[in-house]
PDB file of N, CA, C and O in Angstrom:
ATOM      1  N   UNK A 529     -11.723 -62.866-107.368  1.00 51.00           N
ATOM      2  CA  UNK A 529     -11.014 -62.505-108.509  1.00 51.00           C
ATOM      3  C   UNK A 529     -12.061 -61.497-108.757  1.00 51.00           C
ATOM      4  O   UNK A 529     -13.238 -60.971-108.823  1.00 51.00           O
ATOM      5  N   UNK A 530     -10.773 -60.399-109.819  1.00 52.00           N
ATOM      6  CA  UNK A 530     -11.667 -59.029-109.742  1.00 52.00           C
ATOM      7  C   UNK A 530     -11.734 -59.403-111.322  1.00 52.00           C
ATOM      8  O   UNK A 530     -10.794 -59.634-112.135  1.00 52.00           O
ATOM      9  N   UNK A 531     -13.046 -58.737-112.343  1.00 61.00           N
ATOM     10  CA  UNK A 531     -12.612 -58.566-113.270  1.00 61.00           C
ATOM     11  C   UNK A 531     -13.445 -57.062-113.544  1.00 61.00           C
ATOM     12  O   UNK A 531     -14.062 -56.508-112.772  1.00 61.00           O
ATOM     13  N   UNK A 532     -13.026 -56.781-114.941  1.00 66.00           N
ATOM     14  CA  UNK A 532     -13.364 -55.218-115.144  1.00 66.00           C
ATOM     15  C   UNK A 532     -12.421 -54.835-115.901  1.00 66.00           C
ATOM     16  O   UNK A 532     -12.580 -53.394-115.560  1.00 66.00           O
ATOM     17  N   UNK A 533     -11.656 -54.727-115.976  1.00 75.00           N
ATOM     18  CA  UNK A 533      -9.775 -53.373-116.090  1.00 75.00           C
ATOM     19  C   UNK A 533      -9.373 -53.790-115.265  1.00 75.00           C
ATOM     20  O   UNK A 533      -8.767 -54.641-114.660  1.00 75.00           O
ATOM     21  N   UNK A 534      -7.986 -52.871-115.093  1.00 78.00           N
ATOM     22  CA  UNK A 534      -6.984 -52.503-114.393  1.00 78.00           C
ATOM     23  C   UNK A 534      -7.383 -51.978-112.653  1.00 78.00           C
ATOM     24  O   UNK A 534      -8.131 -51.661-112.834  1.00 78.00           O
ATOM     25  N   UNK A 535      -6.434 -52.853-112.331  1.00 79.00           N
ATOM     26  CA  UNK A 535      -6.428 -52.717-110.427  1.00 79.00           C
ATOM     27  C   UNK A 535      -6.182 -51.747-110.106  1.00 79.00           C
ATOM     28  O   UNK A 535      -6.179 -51.336-109.045  1.00 79.00           O
ATOM     29  N   UNK A 536      -5.264 -51.086-110.887  1.00 83.00           N
ATOM     30  CA  UNK A 536      -4.195 -49.898-110.521  1.00 83.00           C
ATOM     31  C   UNK A 536      -2.664 -49.651-111.668  1.00 83.00           C
ATOM     32  O   UNK A 536      -3.141 -50.318-112.417  1.00 83.00           O
ATOM     33  N   UNK A 537      -1.972 -48.843-110.105  1.00 85.00           N
ATOM     34  CA  UNK A 537      -1.139 -48.992-111.386  1.00 85.00           C
ATOM     35  C   UNK A 537       0.538 -48.964-109.791  1.00 85.00           C
ATOM     36  O   UNK A 537       0.008 -48.935-109.185  1.00 85.00           O
ATOM     37  N   UNK A 538       1.739 -50.010-110.234  1.00 86.00           N
ATOM     38  CA  UNK A 538       2.476 -49.823-109.631  1.00 86.00           C
ATOM     39  C   UNK A 538       3.823 -48.676-109.939  1.00 86.00           C
ATOM     40  O   UNK A 538       3.569 -48.639-111.855  1.00 86.00           O
ATOM     41  N   UNK A 539       4.413 -48.659-109.197  1.00 88.00           N
ATOM     42  CA  UNK A 539       5.512 -47.625-110.350  1.00 88.00           C
ATOM     43  C   UNK A 539       6.569 -47.334-109.166  1.00 88.00           C
ATOM     44  O   UNK A 539       6.675 -48.132-108.481  1.00 88.00           O
ATOM     45  N   UNK A 540       7.438 -47.264-109.566  1.00 90.00           N
ATOM     46  CA  UNK A 540       9.377 -47.048-109.691  1.00 90.00           C
ATOM     47  C   UNK A 540       9.915 -46.252-109.926  1.00 90.00           C
ATOM     48  O   UNK A 540      10.109 -45.888-111.594  1.00 90.00           O
ATOM     49  N   UNK A 541      10.962 -45.291-109.186  1.00 90.00           N
ATOM     50  CA  UNK A 541      12.085 -44.638-109.728  1.00 90.00           C
ATOM     51  C   UNK A 541      13.624 -45.231-109.230  1.00 90.00           C
ATOM     52  O   UNK A 541      13.282 -45.301-107.743  1.00 90.00           O
ATOM     53  N   UNK A 542      14.574 -44.358-110.344  1.00 89.00           N
ATOM     54  CA  UNK A 542      15.163 -44.852-109.034  1.00 89.00           C
ATOM     55  C   UNK A 542      16.400 -43.669-108.482  1.00 89.00           C
ATOM     56  O   UNK A 542      16.065 -42.362-108.890  1.00 89.00           O
ATOM     57  N   UNK A 543      16.331 -43.629-107.842  1.00 87.00           N
ATOM     58  CA  UNK A 543      17.627 -42.385-106.941  1.00 87.00           C
ATOM     59  C   UNK A 543      18.514 -43.106-106.162  1.00 87.00           C
ATOM     60  O   UNK A 543      18.815 -44.267-106.228  1.00 87.00           O
ATOM     61  N   UNK A 544      19.333 -42.378-105.735  1.00 83.00           N
ATOM     62  CA  UNK A 544      19.933 -42.537-104.913  1.00 83.00           C
ATOM     63  C   UNK A 544      20.714 -42.106-103.137  1.00 83.00           C
ATOM     64  O   UNK A 544      20.058 -41.062-103.115  1.00 83.00           O
ATOM     65  N   UNK A 545      21.721 -42.599-101.968  1.00 77.00           N
ATOM     66  CA  UNK A 545      21.709 -41.816-101.039  1.00 77.00           C
ATOM     67  C   UNK A 545      23.176 -42.000-100.613  1.00 77.00           C
ATOM     68  O   UNK A 545      23.574 -42.910-101.360  1.00 77.00           O
ATOM     69  N   UNK A 546      23.957 -41.138-101.336  1.00 79.00           N
ATOM     70  CA  UNK A 546      25.400 -40.821-101.148  1.00 79.00           C
ATOM     71  C   UNK A 546      25.826 -41.680-102.611  1.00 79.00           C
ATOM     72  O   UNK A 546      26.810 -42.682-101.994  1.00 79.00           O
ATOM     73  N   UNK A 547      25.741 -41.425-103.704  1.00 79.00           N
ATOM     74  CA  UNK A 547      26.350 -42.625-104.556  1.00 79.00           C
ATOM     75  C   UNK A 547      25.710 -43.956-104.370  1.00 79.00           C
ATOM     76  O   UNK A 547      26.549 -44.665-105.087  1.00 79.00           O
ATOM     77  N   UNK A 548      24.774 -43.918-103.731  1.00 82.00           N
ATOM     78  CA  UNK A 548      24.620 -46.050-103.870  1.00 82.00           C
ATOM     79  C   UNK A 548      23.078 -45.723-104.067  1.00 82.00           C
ATOM     80  O   UNK A 548      21.696 -45.275-103.827  1.00 82.00           O
ATOM     81  N   UNK A 549      23.032 -46.542-105.497  1.00 86.00           N
ATOM     82  CA  UNK A 549      21.724 -46.447-106.121  1.00 86.00           C
ATOM     83  C   UNK A 549      20.520 -47.191-105.557  1.00 86.00           C
ATOM     84  O   UNK A 549      21.164 -48.523-104.985  1.00 86.00           O
ATOM     85  N   UNK A 550      18.921 -47.131-105.760  1.00 88.00           N
ATOM     86  CA  UNK A 550      18.423 -48.075-104.969  1.00 88.00           C
ATOM     87  C   UNK A 550      17.375 -47.729-105.689  1.00 88.00           C
ATOM     88  O   UNK A 550      16.595 -46.504-107.148  1.00 88.00           O
ATOM     89  N   UNK A 551      16.174 -47.872-105.319  1.00 89.00           N
ATOM     90  CA  UNK A 551      14.541 -47.870-106.452  1.00 89.00           C
ATOM     91  C   UNK A 551      13.490 -47.606-105.050  1.00 89.00           C
ATOM     92  O   UNK A 551      13.452 -48.167-104.341  1.00 89.00           O
ATOM     93  N   UNK A 552      13.159 -46.453-105.749  1.00 91.00           N
ATOM     94  CA  UNK A 552      11.461 -46.230-104.426  1.00 91.00           C
ATOM     95  C   UNK A 552      10.178 -46.540-105.437  1.00 91.00           C
ATOM     96  O   UNK A 552      10.442 -46.158-106.551  1.00 91.00           O
ATOM     97  N   UNK A 553       9.346 -47.504-104.694  1.00 90.00           N
ATOM     98  CA  UNK A 553       8.279 -47.892-105.401  1.00 90.00           C
ATOM     99  C   UNK A 553       7.026 -47.588-104.774  1.00 90.00           C
ATOM    100  O   UNK A 553       6.872 -46.747-103.803  1.00 90.00           O
ATOM    101  N   UNK A 554       6.413 -47.721-105.582  1.00 85.00           N
ATOM    102  CA  UNK A 554       4.577 -47.403-104.770  1.00 85.00           C
ATOM    103  C   UNK A 554       3.332 -47.195-106.028  1.00 85.00           C
ATOM    104  O   UNK A 554       4.221 -48.286-106.829  1.00 85.00           O
ATOM    105  N   UNK A 555       2.465 -48.072-105.016  1.00 83.00           N
ATOM    106  CA  UNK A 555       1.468 -48.469-105.844  1.00 83.00           C
ATOM    107  C   UNK A 555      -0.159 -47.563-105.889  1.00 83.00           C
ATOM    108  O   UNK A 555       0.050 -46.718-104.729  1.00 83.00           O
ATOM    109  N   UNK A 556      -1.037 -47.471-106.799  1.00 81.00           N
ATOM    110  CA  UNK A 556      -2.088 -46.720-106.470  1.00 81.00           C
ATOM    111  C   UNK A 556      -2.893 -47.460-107.202  1.00 81.00           C
ATOM    112  O   UNK A 556      -2.879 -48.157-107.763  1.00 81.00           O
ATOM    113  N   UNK A 557      -3.748 -48.392-106.624  1.00 79.00           N
ATOM    114  CA  UNK A 557      -4.815 -49.077-106.380  1.00 79.00           C
ATOM    115  C   UNK A 557      -6.417 -48.734-106.379  1.00 79.00           C
ATOM    116  O   UNK A 557      -6.438 -48.262-105.220  1.00 79.00           O
ATOM    117  N   UNK A 558      -6.942 -49.463-107.334  1.00 77.00           N
ATOM    118  CA  UNK A 558      -9.143 -49.072-106.831  1.00 77.00           C
ATOM    119  C   UNK A 558      -8.912 -49.862-105.762  1.00 77.00           C
ATOM    120  O   UNK A 558      -8.340 -50.715-105.434  1.00 77.00           O
ATOM    121  N   UNK A 559      -9.855 -49.293-104.958  1.00 74.00           N
ATOM    122  CA  UNK A 559     -10.096 -50.452-104.072  1.00 74.00           C
ATOM    123  C   UNK A 559     -10.568 -51.678-104.245  1.00 74.00           C
ATOM    124  O   UNK A 559     -11.639 -51.816-104.580  1.00 74.00           O
ATOM    125  N   UNK A 560     -10.278 -52.006-103.289  1.00 66.00           N
ATOM    126  CA  UNK A 560     -10.253 -54.086-103.566  1.00 66.00           C
ATOM    127  C   UNK A 560      -9.682 -54.266-101.799  1.00 66.00           C
ATOM    128  O   UNK A 560      -9.143 -55.840-102.029  1.00 66.00           O
ATOM    129  N   UNK A 561      -9.822 -53.750-101.052  1.00 64.00           N
ATOM    130  CA  UNK A 561      -9.157 -54.161 -99.964  1.00 64.00           C
ATOM    131  C   UNK A 561      -9.657 -55.641 -99.819  1.00 64.00           C
ATOM    132  O   UNK A 561     -10.755 -56.810 -99.665  1.00 64.00           O
ATOM    133  N   UNK A 562      -8.568 -56.516 -98.371  1.00 62.00           N
ATOM    134  CA  UNK A 562      -8.576 -57.666 -98.339  1.00 62.00           C
ATOM    135  C   UNK A 562      -8.701 -58.556 -99.981  1.00 62.00           C
ATOM    136  O   UNK A 562      -8.562 -59.914 -99.297  1.00 62.00           O
ATOM    137  N   UNK A 563      -7.731 -58.436-100.701  1.00 75.00           N
ATOM    138  CA  UNK A 563      -7.966 -59.473-101.844  1.00 75.00           C
ATOM    139  C   UNK A 563      -6.656 -59.712-102.166  1.00 75.00           C
ATOM    140  O   UNK A 563      -6.276 -60.683-102.278  1.00 75.00           O
ATOM    141  N   UNK A 564      -5.565 -58.434-101.038  1.00 80.00           N
ATOM    142  CA  UNK A 564      -3.653 -59.292-101.826  1.00 80.00           C
ATOM    143  C   UNK A 564      -3.600 -58.370-102.910  1.00 80.00           C
ATOM    144  O   UNK A 564      -2.458 -59.256-103.038  1.00 80.00           O
ATOM    145  N   UNK A 565      -4.393 -58.210-103.210  1.00 81.00           N
ATOM    146  CA  UNK A 565      -3.975 -57.559-104.334  1.00 81.00           C
ATOM    147  C   UNK A 565      -2.547 -56.701-104.389  1.00 81.00           C
ATOM    148  O   UNK A 565      -1.853 -56.973-105.650  1.00 81.00           O
ATOM    149  N   UNK A 566      -2.796 -55.675-103.601  1.00 80.00           N
ATOM    150  CA  UNK A 566      -1.764 -54.460-103.056  1.00 80.00           C
ATOM    151  C   UNK A 566      -0.590 -55.867-103.424  1.00 80.00           C
ATOM    152  O   UNK A 566       0.450 -55.502-103.624  1.00 80.00           O
ATOM    153  N   UNK A 567      -0.639 -56.280-102.847  1.00 82.00           N
ATOM    154  CA  UNK A 567       0.479 -56.886-102.021  1.00 82.00           C
ATOM    155  C   UNK A 567       1.124 -58.040-103.150  1.00 82.00           C
ATOM    156  O   UNK A 567       2.554 -58.187-103.515  1.00 82.00           O
ATOM    157  N   UNK A 568       0.228 -58.721-103.957  1.00 87.00           N
ATOM    158  CA  UNK A 568       1.233 -59.208-104.985  1.00 87.00           C
ATOM    159  C   UNK A 568       1.817 -58.558-106.143  1.00 87.00           C
ATOM    160  O   UNK A 568       3.327 -59.109-106.148  1.00 87.00           O
ATOM    161  N   UNK A 569       1.078 -57.502-106.571  1.00 86.00           N
ATOM    162  CA  UNK A 569       1.618 -56.621-106.942  1.00 86.00           C
ATOM    163  C   UNK A 569       2.983 -55.781-106.509  1.00 86.00           C
ATOM    164  O   UNK A 569       3.735 -55.524-107.415  1.00 86.00           O
ATOM    165  N   UNK A 570       3.283 -55.677-105.507  1.00 87.00           N
ATOM    166  CA  UNK A 570       4.051 -55.586-104.901  1.00 87.00           C
ATOM    167  C   UNK A 570       4.854 -56.416-104.673  1.00 87.00           C
ATOM    168  O   UNK A 570       6.746 -56.244-104.983  1.00 87.00           O
ATOM    169  N   UNK A 571       5.060 -57.364-104.784  1.00 89.00           N
ATOM    170  CA  UNK A 571       5.737 -58.281-104.517  1.00 89.00           C
ATOM    171  C   UNK A 571       6.286 -59.146-105.955  1.00 89.00           C
ATOM    172  O   UNK A 571       7.589 -58.666-106.136  1.00 89.00           O
ATOM    173  N   UNK A 572       5.243 -58.842-106.909  1.00 91.00           N
ATOM    174  CA  UNK A 572       6.155 -59.241-108.617  1.00 91.00           C
ATOM    175  C   UNK A 572       6.821 -57.734-108.375  1.00 91.00           C
ATOM    176  O   UNK A 572       8.259 -58.259-109.039  1.00 91.00           O
ATOM    177  N   UNK A 573       6.830 -56.555-108.641  1.00 91.00           N
ATOM    178  CA  UNK A 573       7.671 -55.808-108.913  1.00 91.00           C
ATOM    179  C   UNK A 573       8.606 -55.909-108.155  1.00 91.00           C
ATOM    180  O   UNK A 573       9.866 -55.630-109.122  1.00 91.00           O
ATOM    181  N   UNK A 574       9.036 -55.933-106.863  1.00 90.00           N
ATOM    182  CA  UNK A 574       9.832 -56.293-106.504  1.00 90.00           C
ATOM    183  C   UNK A 574      10.924 -57.311-106.572  1.00 90.00           C
ATOM    184  O   UNK A 574      12.082 -57.101-107.042  1.00 90.00           O
ATOM    185  N   UNK A 575      10.032 -58.592-106.635  1.00 93.00           N
ATOM    186  CA  UNK A 575      11.449 -59.698-107.331  1.00 93.00           C
ATOM    187  C   UNK A 575      11.844 -59.156-109.454  1.00 93.00           C
ATOM    188  O   UNK A 575      12.538 -59.042-109.755  1.00 93.00           O
ATOM    189  N   UNK A 576      10.920 -58.789-109.942  1.00 93.00           N
ATOM    190  CA  UNK A 576      11.134 -57.454-111.109  1.00 93.00           C
ATOM    191  C   UNK A 576      12.144 -56.876-110.909  1.00 93.00           C
ATOM    192  O   UNK A 576      13.471 -57.076-111.580  1.00 93.00           O
ATOM    193  N   UNK A 577      12.309 -56.032-110.067  1.00 91.00           N
ATOM    194  CA  UNK A 577      13.602 -55.022-110.484  1.00 91.00           C
ATOM    195  C   UNK A 577      14.218 -55.618-109.408  1.00 91.00           C
ATOM    196  O   UNK A 577      16.110 -55.478-110.017  1.00 91.00           O
ATOM    197  N   UNK A 578      14.408 -56.552-108.591  1.00 90.00           N
ATOM    198  CA  UNK A 578      16.089 -57.264-108.383  1.00 90.00           C
ATOM    199  C   UNK A 578      16.466 -58.150-109.349  1.00 90.00           C
ATOM    200  O   UNK A 578      17.926 -58.076-109.339  1.00 90.00           O
ATOM    201  N   UNK A 579      15.369 -59.019-110.248  1.00 93.00           N
ATOM    202  CA  UNK A 579      15.955 -59.419-111.238  1.00 93.00           C
ATOM    203  C   UNK A 579      16.290 -58.797-112.335  1.00 93.00           C
ATOM    204  O   UNK A 579      17.445 -59.386-113.080  1.00 93.00           O
ATOM    205  N   UNK A 580      16.204 -57.544-112.821  1.00 93.00           N
ATOM    206  CA  UNK A 580      16.164 -57.190-113.372  1.00 93.00           C
ATOM    207  C   UNK A 580      17.423 -55.454-113.581  1.00 93.00           C
ATOM    208  O   UNK A 580      17.722 -55.008-114.359  1.00 93.00           O
ATOM    209  N   UNK A 581      18.292 -55.549-112.329  1.00 89.00           N
ATOM    210  CA  UNK A 581      18.594 -54.036-112.028  1.00 89.00           C
ATOM    211  C   UNK A 581      19.510 -54.511-111.347  1.00 89.00           C
ATOM    212  O   UNK A 581      19.612 -55.310-110.242  1.00 89.00           O
ATOM    213  N   UNK A 582      21.090 -53.572-111.016  1.00 85.00           N
ATOM    214  CA  UNK A 582      21.869 -53.910-110.368  1.00 85.00           C
ATOM    215  C   UNK A 582      21.964 -53.897-108.652  1.00 85.00           C
ATOM    216  O   UNK A 582      22.633 -53.519-107.907  1.00 85.00           O
ATOM    217  N   UNK A 583      20.677 -52.952-109.079  1.00 83.00           N
ATOM    218  CA  UNK A 583      20.601 -52.170-107.709  1.00 83.00           C
ATOM    219  C   UNK A 583      20.142 -53.472-105.896  1.00 83.00           C
ATOM    220  O   UNK A 583      19.397 -54.417-106.334  1.00 83.00           O
ATOM    221  N   UNK A 584      20.401 -53.388-104.640  1.00 83.00           N
ATOM    222  CA  UNK A 584      20.637 -53.903-103.477  1.00 83.00           C
ATOM    223  C   UNK A 584      19.759 -53.234-102.762  1.00 83.00           C
ATOM    224  O   UNK A 584      19.425 -53.953-101.761  1.00 83.00           O
ATOM    225  N   UNK A 585      18.710 -52.459-102.827  1.00 87.00           N
ATOM    226  CA  UNK A 585      17.837 -51.793-101.835  1.00 87.00           C
ATOM    227  C   UNK A 585      16.374 -51.111-102.522  1.00 87.00           C
ATOM    228  O   UNK A 585      16.593 -50.816-103.981  1.00 87.00           O
ATOM    229  N   UNK A 586      15.184 -51.554-101.750  1.00 89.00           N
ATOM    230  CA  UNK A 586      14.342 -50.748-102.273  1.00 89.00           C
ATOM    231  C   UNK A 586      13.604 -49.920-100.717  1.00 89.00           C
ATOM    232  O   UNK A 586      14.367 -50.648-100.027  1.00 89.00           O
ATOM    233  N   UNK A 587      12.626 -48.873-101.432  1.00 90.00           N
ATOM    234  CA  UNK A 587      12.376 -47.879-100.535  1.00 90.00           C
ATOM    235  C   UNK A 587      10.990 -47.906-100.815  1.00 90.00           C
ATOM    236  O   UNK A 587      10.739 -47.544-102.082  1.00 90.00           O
ATOM    237  N   UNK A 588      10.085 -47.660 -99.630  1.00 86.00           N
ATOM    238  CA  UNK A 588       8.300 -48.112-100.185  1.00 86.00           C
ATOM    239  C   UNK A 588       7.873 -46.923 -99.097  1.00 86.00           C
ATOM    240  O   UNK A 588       8.291 -46.198 -98.029  1.00 86.00           O
ATOM    241  N   UNK A 589       7.292 -45.979-100.481  1.00 77.00           N
ATOM    242  CA  UNK A 589       6.130 -45.125 -99.224  1.00 77.00           C
ATOM    243  C   UNK A 589       4.871 -45.061 -99.670  1.00 77.00           C
ATOM    244  O   UNK A 589       4.093 -45.864-100.248  1.00 77.00           O
ATOM    245  N   UNK A 590       4.516 -45.040 -98.090  1.00 77.00           N
ATOM    246  CA  UNK A 590       2.914 -45.065 -98.446  1.00 77.00           C
ATOM    247  C   UNK A 590       2.213 -43.790 -97.255  1.00 77.00           C
ATOM    248  O   UNK A 590       2.478 -43.597 -96.414  1.00 77.00           O
ATOM    249  N   UNK A 591       1.106 -43.451 -98.006  1.00 78.00           N
ATOM    250  CA  UNK A 591       1.005 -42.105 -97.810  1.00 78.00           C
ATOM    251  C   UNK A 591      -0.386 -42.352 -96.152  1.00 78.00           C
ATOM    252  O   UNK A 591      -0.775 -43.393 -96.621  1.00 78.00           O
ATOM    253  N   UNK A 592      -0.141 -41.617 -95.176  1.00 80.00           N
ATOM    254  CA  UNK A 592      -0.566 -41.717 -94.145  1.00 80.00           C
ATOM    255  C   UNK A 592      -2.108 -42.327 -93.936  1.00 80.00           C
ATOM    256  O   UNK A 592      -2.282 -42.946 -92.939  1.00 80.00           O
ATOM    257  N   UNK A 593      -2.429 -41.722 -94.915  1.00 76.00           N
ATOM    258  CA  UNK A 593      -4.416 -41.965 -95.159  1.00 76.00           C
ATOM    259  C   UNK A 593      -4.428 -43.444 -95.205  1.00 76.00           C
ATOM    260  O   UNK A 593      -5.991 -44.322 -95.722  1.00 76.00           O
ATOM    261  N   UNK A 594      -3.508 -44.293 -95.861  1.00 69.00           N
ATOM    262  CA  UNK A 594      -3.832 -45.866 -96.423  1.00 69.00           C
ATOM    263  C   UNK A 594      -3.452 -46.469 -95.645  1.00 69.00           C
ATOM    264  O   UNK A 594      -2.948 -47.539 -95.623  1.00 69.00           O
ATOM    265  N   UNK A 595      -4.386 -47.033 -94.765  1.00 67.00           N
ATOM    266  CA  UNK A 595      -4.511 -47.707 -93.734  1.00 67.00           C
ATOM    267  C   UNK A 595      -4.683 -49.465 -94.411  1.00 67.00           C
ATOM    268  O   UNK A 595      -3.586 -50.001 -93.769  1.00 67.00           O
ATOM    269  N   UNK A 596      -5.240 -49.644 -95.159  1.00 62.00           N
ATOM    270  CA  UNK A 596      -5.151 -50.846 -95.659  1.00 62.00           C
ATOM    271  C   UNK A 596      -3.541 -51.146 -96.149  1.00 62.00           C
ATOM    272  O   UNK A 596      -3.092 -52.466 -96.404  1.00 62.00           O
ATOM    273  N   UNK A 597      -2.817 -50.346 -96.264  1.00 64.00           N
ATOM    274  CA  UNK A 597      -1.558 -50.688 -96.973  1.00 64.00           C
ATOM    275  C   UNK A 597      -0.749 -51.158 -95.857  1.00 64.00           C
ATOM    276  O   UNK A 597       0.679 -51.653 -95.616  1.00 64.00           O
TER     277      UNK A 597
END
């Protein structure tokens, strides 16, 4: 378990492809490899977005240097 403040942020923005709206999501976390924090954060975000918006598609981007992701 980590103690000492925020572990990072998750962000999302609504976008569309040919009038079909969807969410683009991403996360920026403090170094904490192997703890599952990024997975947990993104799962919570996905559940929230599907529960509270009418979109049926998500897209996530990962930078090429982000090997743990």
